mmCIF file of N, CA and C in Angstrom:
data_model
loop_
_atom_site.group_PDB
_atom_site.id
_atom_site.type_symbol
_atom_site.label_atom_id
_atom_site.label_comp_id
_atom_site.label_asym_id
_atom_site.label_seq_id
_atom_site.Cartn_x
_atom_site.Cartn_y
_atom_site.Cartn_z
ATOM 1 N N ARG L 139 7.753 8.174 -9.502
ATOM 2 C CA ARG L 139 6.982 6.734 -9.468
ATOM 3 C C ARG L 139 5.904 7.420 -9.419
ATOM 4 N N GLN L 140 5.497 8.593 -8.583
ATOM 5 C CA GLN L 140 4.473 8.748 -8.355
ATOM 6 C C GLN L 140 3.318 9.643 -9.676
ATOM 7 N N GLN L 141 4.876 10.067 -10.713
ATOM 8 C CA GLN L 141 4.284 10.250 -11.916
ATOM 9 C C GLN L 141 3.866 9.666 -12.835
ATOM 10 N N LEU L 142 4.839 8.612 -12.772
ATOM 11 C CA LEU L 142 3.986 7.215 -13.488
ATOM 12 C C LEU L 142 2.648 6.710 -13.231
ATOM 13 N N VAL L 143 2.442 6.519 -12.091
ATOM 14 C CA VAL L 143 1.371 5.908 -11.340
ATOM 15 C C VAL L 143 0.422 6.887 -11.731
ATOM 16 N N SER L 144 0.396 7.990 -11.648
ATOM 17 C CA SER L 144 -0.823 9.172 -12.268
ATOM 18 C C SER L 144 -1.422 9.201 -13.832
ATOM 19 N N GLU L 145 0.164 8.897 -14.303
ATOM 20 C CA GLU L 145 -0.541 8.855 -15.619
ATOM 21 C C GLU L 145 -0.975 7.697 -16.392
ATOM 22 N N MET L 146 -0.457 6.491 -15.533
ATOM 23 C CA MET L 146 -1.742 5.425 -15.596
ATOM 24 C C MET L 146 -2.741 5.232 -15.570
ATOM 25 N N LEU L 147 -2.766 5.868 -14.269
ATOM 26 C CA LEU L 147 -4.125 5.885 -13.836
ATOM 27 C C LEU L 147 -5.115 7.049 -14.815
ATOM 28 N N ASP L 148 -4.410 7.826 -15.156
ATOM 29 C CA ASP L 148 -5.283 8.694 -16.009
ATOM 30 C C ASP L 148 -5.843 8.240 -16.951
ATOM 31 N N ARG L 149 -4.515 7.775 -17.260
ATOM 32 C CA ARG L 149 -4.983 6.685 -19.419
ATOM 33 C C ARG L 149 -6.233 5.548 -19.207
ATOM 34 N N TYR L 150 -6.462 4.997 -18.244
ATOM 35 C CA TYR L 150 -7.151 3.882 -18.149
ATOM 36 C C TYR L 150 -8.485 4.819 -17.335
ATOM 37 N N GLY L 151 -8.498 5.891 -16.684
ATOM 38 C CA GLY L 151 -9.601 6.024 -15.939
ATOM 39 C C GLY L 151 -9.892 6.030 -14.508
ATOM 40 N N PHE L 152 -8.593 5.228 -14.382
ATOM 41 C CA PHE L 152 -8.990 4.982 -12.381
ATOM 42 C C PHE L 152 -8.403 6.247 -11.769
ATOM 43 N N ASP L 153 -9.091 5.698 -10.362
ATOM 44 C CA ASP L 153 -9.074 6.668 -9.476
ATOM 45 C C ASP L 153 -7.532 6.563 -8.768
ATOM 46 N N ALA L 154 -7.562 5.142 -8.454
ATOM 47 C CA ALA L 154 -6.710 4.428 -7.842
ATOM 48 C C ALA L 154 -6.040 3.453 -7.434
ATOM 49 N N LEU L 155 -4.644 2.835 -7.358
ATOM 50 C CA LEU L 155 -4.403 2.010 -7.558
ATOM 51 C C LEU L 155 -3.976 1.039 -6.418
ATOM 52 N N ILE L 156 -4.057 -0.226 -6.130
ATOM 53 C CA ILE L 156 -3.961 -1.312 -4.805
ATOM 54 C C ILE L 156 -2.955 -1.926 -5.500
ATOM 55 N N ALA L 157 -2.201 -2.148 -5.177
ATOM 56 C CA ALA L 157 -0.627 -2.966 -4.705
ATOM 57 C C ALA L 157 -0.800 -3.752 -4.033
ATOM 58 N N TRP L 158 -0.479 -5.019 -4.010
ATOM 59 C CA TRP L 158 -0.529 -6.372 -2.838
ATOM 60 C C TRP L 158 0.820 -6.900 -3.682
ATOM 61 N N ARG L 159 1.409 -6.997 -4.646
ATOM 62 C CA ARG L 159 2.102 -8.212 -4.735
ATOM 63 C C ARG L 159 3.488 -7.326 -4.205
ATOM 64 N N PRO L 160 4.819 -8.534 -4.257
ATOM 65 C CA PRO L 160 6.049 -8.057 -3.156
ATOM 66 C C PRO L 160 6.258 -6.746 -4.237
ATOM 67 N N GLU L 161 7.013 -7.135 -5.194
ATOM 68 C CA GLU L 161 7.791 -6.243 -6.170
ATOM 69 C C GLU L 161 7.063 -4.861 -6.571
ATOM 70 N N GLU L 162 5.684 -4.825 -6.808
ATOM 71 C CA GLU L 162 4.688 -3.489 -6.704
ATOM 72 C C GLU L 162 5.173 -2.497 -5.536
ATOM 73 N N ILE L 163 5.009 -3.097 -4.050
ATOM 74 C CA ILE L 163 5.107 -2.632 -2.891
ATOM 75 C C ILE L 163 7.056 -2.109 -3.100
ATOM 76 N N VAL L 164 7.508 -2.761 -3.109
ATOM 77 C CA VAL L 164 9.291 -2.345 -3.385
ATOM 78 C C VAL L 164 9.119 -1.370 -4.333
ATOM 79 N N MET L 165 8.217 -1.570 -5.341
ATOM 80 C CA MET L 165 9.012 -0.323 -6.300
ATOM 81 C C MET L 165 8.075 1.184 -6.004
ATOM 82 N N LEU L 166 6.919 0.926 -5.492
ATOM 83 C CA LEU L 166 6.314 2.145 -4.636
ATOM 84 C C LEU L 166 6.662 2.518 -3.630
ATOM 85 N N THR L 167 7.227 1.967 -2.491
ATOM 86 C CA THR L 167 7.502 1.998 -1.382
ATOM 87 C C THR L 167 9.059 2.068 -0.602
ATOM 88 N N GLY L 168 9.723 1.044 -1.533
ATOM 89 C CA GLY L 168 11.537 0.513 -1.041
ATOM 90 C C GLY L 168 11.144 0.075 0.175
ATOM 91 N N VAL L 169 10.012 -0.911 0.602
ATOM 92 C CA VAL L 169 9.885 -1.900 1.832
ATOM 93 C C VAL L 169 9.510 -2.906 1.159
ATOM 94 N N HIS L 170 10.389 -4.422 1.373
ATOM 95 C CA HIS L 170 10.224 -5.849 0.838
ATOM 96 C C HIS L 170 8.990 -6.300 1.861
ATOM 97 N N PRO L 171 8.017 -6.157 1.842
ATOM 98 C CA PRO L 171 6.973 -7.197 2.740
ATOM 99 C C PRO L 171 7.639 -8.662 3.433
ATOM 100 N N HIS L 172 7.557 -9.135 4.565
ATOM 101 C CA HIS L 172 8.169 -10.284 4.856
ATOM 102 C C HIS L 172 6.696 -11.039 4.922
ATOM 103 N N TRP L 173 5.364 -10.293 5.243
ATOM 104 C CA TRP L 173 4.128 -11.367 5.780
ATOM 105 C C TRP L 173 3.290 -11.593 4.893
ATOM 106 N N GLY L 174 3.658 -11.208 3.372
ATOM 107 C CA GLY L 174 2.944 -11.069 2.552
ATOM 108 C C GLY L 174 1.111 -10.503 3.080
ATOM 109 N N LEU L 175 1.201 -9.648 4.114
ATOM 110 C CA LEU L 175 0.068 -9.037 4.349
ATOM 111 C C LEU L 175 -0.265 -7.350 4.123
ATOM 112 N N SER L 176 1.039 -7.001 3.596
ATOM 113 C CA SER L 176 1.085 -5.493 2.858
ATOM 114 C C SER L 176 0.155 -5.412 2.093
ATOM 115 N N VAL L 177 -0.013 -3.927 1.746
ATOM 116 C CA VAL L 177 -1.112 -3.596 1.020
ATOM 117 C C VAL L 177 -0.882 -1.701 0.752
ATOM 118 N N VAL L 178 -0.285 -1.788 -0.716
ATOM 119 C CA VAL L 178 -0.105 -0.144 -1.294
ATOM 120 C C VAL L 178 -1.326 0.595 -1.992
ATOM 121 N N LEU L 179 -1.355 1.844 -0.969
ATOM 122 C CA LEU L 179 -3.084 2.507 -1.928
ATOM 123 C C LEU L 179 -2.243 3.986 -2.754
ATOM 124 N N ALA L 180 -2.153 3.750 -4.003
ATOM 125 C CA ALA L 180 -1.716 4.751 -4.673
ATOM 126 C C ALA L 180 -3.113 5.989 -5.050
ATOM 127 N N GLY L 181 -2.504 6.969 -5.402
ATOM 128 C CA GLY L 181 -3.605 7.215 -5.563
ATOM 129 C C GLY L 181 -3.367 8.497 -7.059
ATOM 130 N N LYS L 182 -4.019 9.374 -7.625
ATOM 131 C CA LYS L 182 -3.533 10.283 -8.200
ATOM 132 C C LYS L 182 -2.585 11.648 -7.883
ATOM 133 N N ASP L 183 -2.960 12.044 -7.175
ATOM 134 C CA ASP L 183 -2.193 13.296 -6.418
ATOM 135 C C ASP L 183 -2.064 13.143 -5.300
ATOM 136 N N ALA L 184 -1.459 12.089 -4.512
ATOM 137 C CA ALA L 184 -1.000 11.861 -3.326
ATOM 138 C C ALA L 184 0.072 10.901 -3.004
ATOM 139 N N ASP L 185 0.988 11.139 -2.308
ATOM 140 C CA ASP L 185 1.408 9.937 -2.377
ATOM 141 C C ASP L 185 1.234 8.160 -1.657
ATOM 142 N N PRO L 186 1.634 7.562 -2.042
ATOM 143 C CA PRO L 186 1.372 6.366 -1.642
ATOM 144 C C PRO L 186 1.018 5.790 -0.333
ATOM 145 N N ILE L 187 -0.157 5.202 -0.125
ATOM 146 C CA ILE L 187 0.110 4.800 1.880
ATOM 147 C C ILE L 187 0.635 3.201 2.163
ATOM 148 N N LEU L 188 1.249 3.219 2.911
ATOM 149 C CA LEU L 188 1.521 1.486 3.053
ATOM 150 C C LEU L 188 0.788 1.074 4.294
ATOM 151 N N LEU L 189 0.045 -0.137 3.909
ATOM 152 C CA LEU L 189 -0.185 -0.589 5.380
ATOM 153 C C LEU L 189 0.209 -1.832 5.502
ATOM 154 N N ALA L 190 0.469 -2.339 6.254
ATOM 155 C CA ALA L 190 1.311 -3.030 7.041
ATOM 156 C C ALA L 190 1.025 -3.777 8.458
ATOM 157 N N PRO L 191 1.024 -5.228 8.610
ATOM 158 C CA PRO L 191 0.941 -5.326 10.306
ATOM 159 C C PRO L 191 2.016 -5.099 10.957
ATOM 160 N N GLN L 192 1.401 -4.508 12.090
ATOM 161 C CA GLN L 192 2.390 -4.341 13.305
ATOM 162 C C GLN L 192 3.537 -4.857 13.331
ATOM 163 N N LEU L 193 3.854 -5.951 12.721
ATOM 164 C CA LEU L 193 4.755 -6.712 13.253
ATOM 165 C C LEU L 193 5.947 -6.780 11.953
ATOM 166 N N GLU L 194 5.327 -6.299 10.769
ATOM 167 C CA GLU L 194 5.972 -5.688 9.032
ATOM 168 C C GLU L 194 7.431 -4.611 9.884
ATOM 169 N N PRO L 195 8.490 -5.193 9.460
ATOM 170 C CA PRO L 195 9.562 -3.581 9.426
ATOM 171 C C PRO L 195 9.073 -2.707 8.046
ATOM 172 N N THR L 196 8.786 -1.570 8.764
ATOM 173 C CA THR L 196 8.910 -0.305 7.705
ATOM 174 C C THR L 196 9.056 0.626 7.907
ATOM 175 N N THR L 197 10.414 0.639 8.237
ATOM 176 C CA THR L 197 11.006 1.996 8.985
ATOM 177 C C THR L 197 12.179 2.099 7.462
ATOM 178 N N VAL L 198 12.056 1.533 6.578
ATOM 179 C CA VAL L 198 12.893 1.849 5.155
ATOM 180 C C VAL L 198 11.736 2.505 4.375
ATOM 181 N N ALA L 199 10.755 2.537 4.689
ATOM 182 C CA ALA L 199 9.475 3.276 3.507
ATOM 183 C C ALA L 199 9.912 4.254 2.853
ATOM 184 N N ARG L 200 10.090 4.860 1.848
ATOM 185 C CA ARG L 200 10.460 6.261 1.051
ATOM 186 C C ARG L 200 9.229 6.307 0.669
ATOM 187 N N ASN L 201 8.519 7.711 0.051
ATOM 188 C CA ASN L 201 7.311 8.098 -0.699
ATOM 189 C C ASN L 201 6.320 7.576 -0.468
ATOM 190 N N ALA L 202 6.221 7.204 0.940
ATOM 191 C CA ALA L 202 5.269 6.747 1.536
ATOM 192 C C ALA L 202 4.867 7.103 2.513
ATOM 193 N N ALA L 203 3.788 7.219 3.175
ATOM 194 C CA ALA L 203 3.380 7.217 4.136
ATOM 195 C C ALA L 203 2.883 5.574 4.738
ATOM 196 N N VAL L 204 2.896 5.575 6.119
ATOM 197 C CA VAL L 204 3.226 4.508 6.599
ATOM 198 C C VAL L 204 2.059 4.330 7.778
ATOM 199 N N GLU L 205 1.146 3.057 7.697
ATOM 200 C CA GLU L 205 -0.087 3.015 8.510
ATOM 201 C C GLU L 205 -0.177 1.607 9.315
ATOM 202 N N THR L 206 -0.264 1.078 10.431
ATOM 203 C CA THR L 206 -0.019 -0.158 10.653
ATOM 204 C C THR L 206 -1.472 -0.866 10.823
ATOM 205 N N PHE L 207 -1.516 -1.973 10.819
ATOM 206 C CA PHE L 207 -2.915 -2.450 11.243
ATOM 207 C C PHE L 207 -2.718 -3.713 12.001
ATOM 208 N N ALA L 208 -4.025 -4.365 13.142
ATOM 209 C CA ALA L 208 -3.400 -5.100 13.978
ATOM 210 C C ALA L 208 -3.522 -6.620 12.997
ATOM 211 N N TRP L 209 -2.917 -7.670 13.378
ATOM 212 C CA TRP L 209 -2.500 -8.052 12.978
ATOM 213 C C TRP L 209 -2.459 -9.831 13.945
ATOM 214 N N GLY L 210 -3.413 -10.884 13.836
ATOM 215 C CA GLY L 210 -3.108 -12.261 14.631
ATOM 216 C C GLY L 210 -3.706 -11.774 16.253
ATOM 217 N N GLN L 211 -4.503 -10.439 15.836
ATOM 218 C CA GLN L 211 -5.433 -10.801 17.308
ATOM 219 C C GLN L 211 -6.692 -9.734 16.600
ATOM 220 N N PRO L 212 -7.435 -10.040 17.511
ATOM 221 C CA PRO L 212 -9.076 -10.082 16.965
ATOM 222 C C PRO L 212 -9.656 -8.749 16.365
ATOM 223 N N GLY L 213 -10.287 -8.532 15.447
ATOM 224 C CA GLY L 213 -10.289 -7.202 14.933
ATOM 225 C C GLY L 213 -9.629 -7.180 14.122
ATOM 226 N N GLY L 214 -8.353 -7.658 13.334
ATOM 227 C CA GLY L 214 -7.317 -7.021 12.411
ATOM 228 C C GLY L 214 -7.452 -7.088 11.580
ATOM 229 N N TRP L 215 -8.510 -7.612 10.652
ATOM 230 C CA TRP L 215 -8.949 -7.443 9.400
ATOM 231 C C TRP L 215 -10.475 -6.313 9.734
ATOM 232 N N ASP L 216 -10.787 -5.929 10.488
ATOM 233 C CA ASP L 216 -11.715 -5.338 10.350
ATOM 234 C C ASP L 216 -10.906 -3.351 10.522
ATOM 235 N N ASP L 217 -9.282 -3.821 11.218
ATOM 236 C CA ASP L 217 -8.641 -2.628 11.544
ATOM 237 C C ASP L 217 -8.438 -2.182 9.790
ATOM 238 N N LEU L 218 -7.841 -3.445 9.087
ATOM 239 C CA LEU L 218 -7.306 -3.571 7.654
ATOM 240 C C LEU L 218 -8.612 -2.495 7.262
ATOM 241 N N ALA L 219 -9.762 -3.218 6.997
ATOM 242 C CA ALA L 219 -10.560 -2.736 6.327
ATOM 243 C C ALA L 219 -11.109 -1.377 6.879
ATOM 244 N N SER L 220 -11.061 -0.786 7.823
ATOM 245 C CA SER L 220 -11.581 0.927 8.444
ATOM 246 C C SER L 220 -10.292 2.027 7.505
ATOM 247 N N LYS L 221 -9.417 1.379 7.505
ATOM 248 C CA LYS L 221 -7.874 2.063 7.043
ATOM 249 C C LYS L 221 -8.270 2.195 5.914
ATOM 250 N N ILE L 222 -8.649 1.060 4.935
ATOM 251 C CA ILE L 222 -8.905 1.111 3.729
ATOM 252 C C ILE L 222 -9.979 2.326 3.108
ATOM 253 N N ALA L 223 -11.101 1.886 4.452
ATOM 254 C CA ALA L 223 -12.194 2.535 3.587
ATOM 255 C C ALA L 223 -12.062 4.426 4.108
ATOM 256 N N ARG L 224 -10.768 4.802 5.029
ATOM 257 C CA ARG L 224 -11.154 6.256 5.517
ATOM 258 C C ARG L 224 -10.371 6.756 4.429
ATOM 259 N N TRP L 225 -9.517 5.876 3.978
ATOM 260 C CA TRP L 225 -8.509 6.581 2.626
ATOM 261 C C TRP L 225 -9.133 6.935 1.164
ATOM 262 N N ALA L 226 -10.040 5.346 1.030
ATOM 263 C CA ALA L 226 -10.892 5.728 -0.657
ATOM 264 C C ALA L 226 -12.169 7.123 -0.172
#
């Protein structure tokens, strides 16, 4: 799957893919998001990163690093934004 993502990014001249739809997240990581707040960041030469709220079960993630962010707490969106910015 990583090879397909890399080929698609090269074909269209993009550096990264941001996936938020449940079917995209399942395809890239094997995780079905329950809360609709998860995001996958996929680059050309790196495994995808699943960003998921702390309450989301992510133990079945495959071929992806997992980072959680605070949700339902003060600063939750800032926590998510800082993880995305760090990856970019």
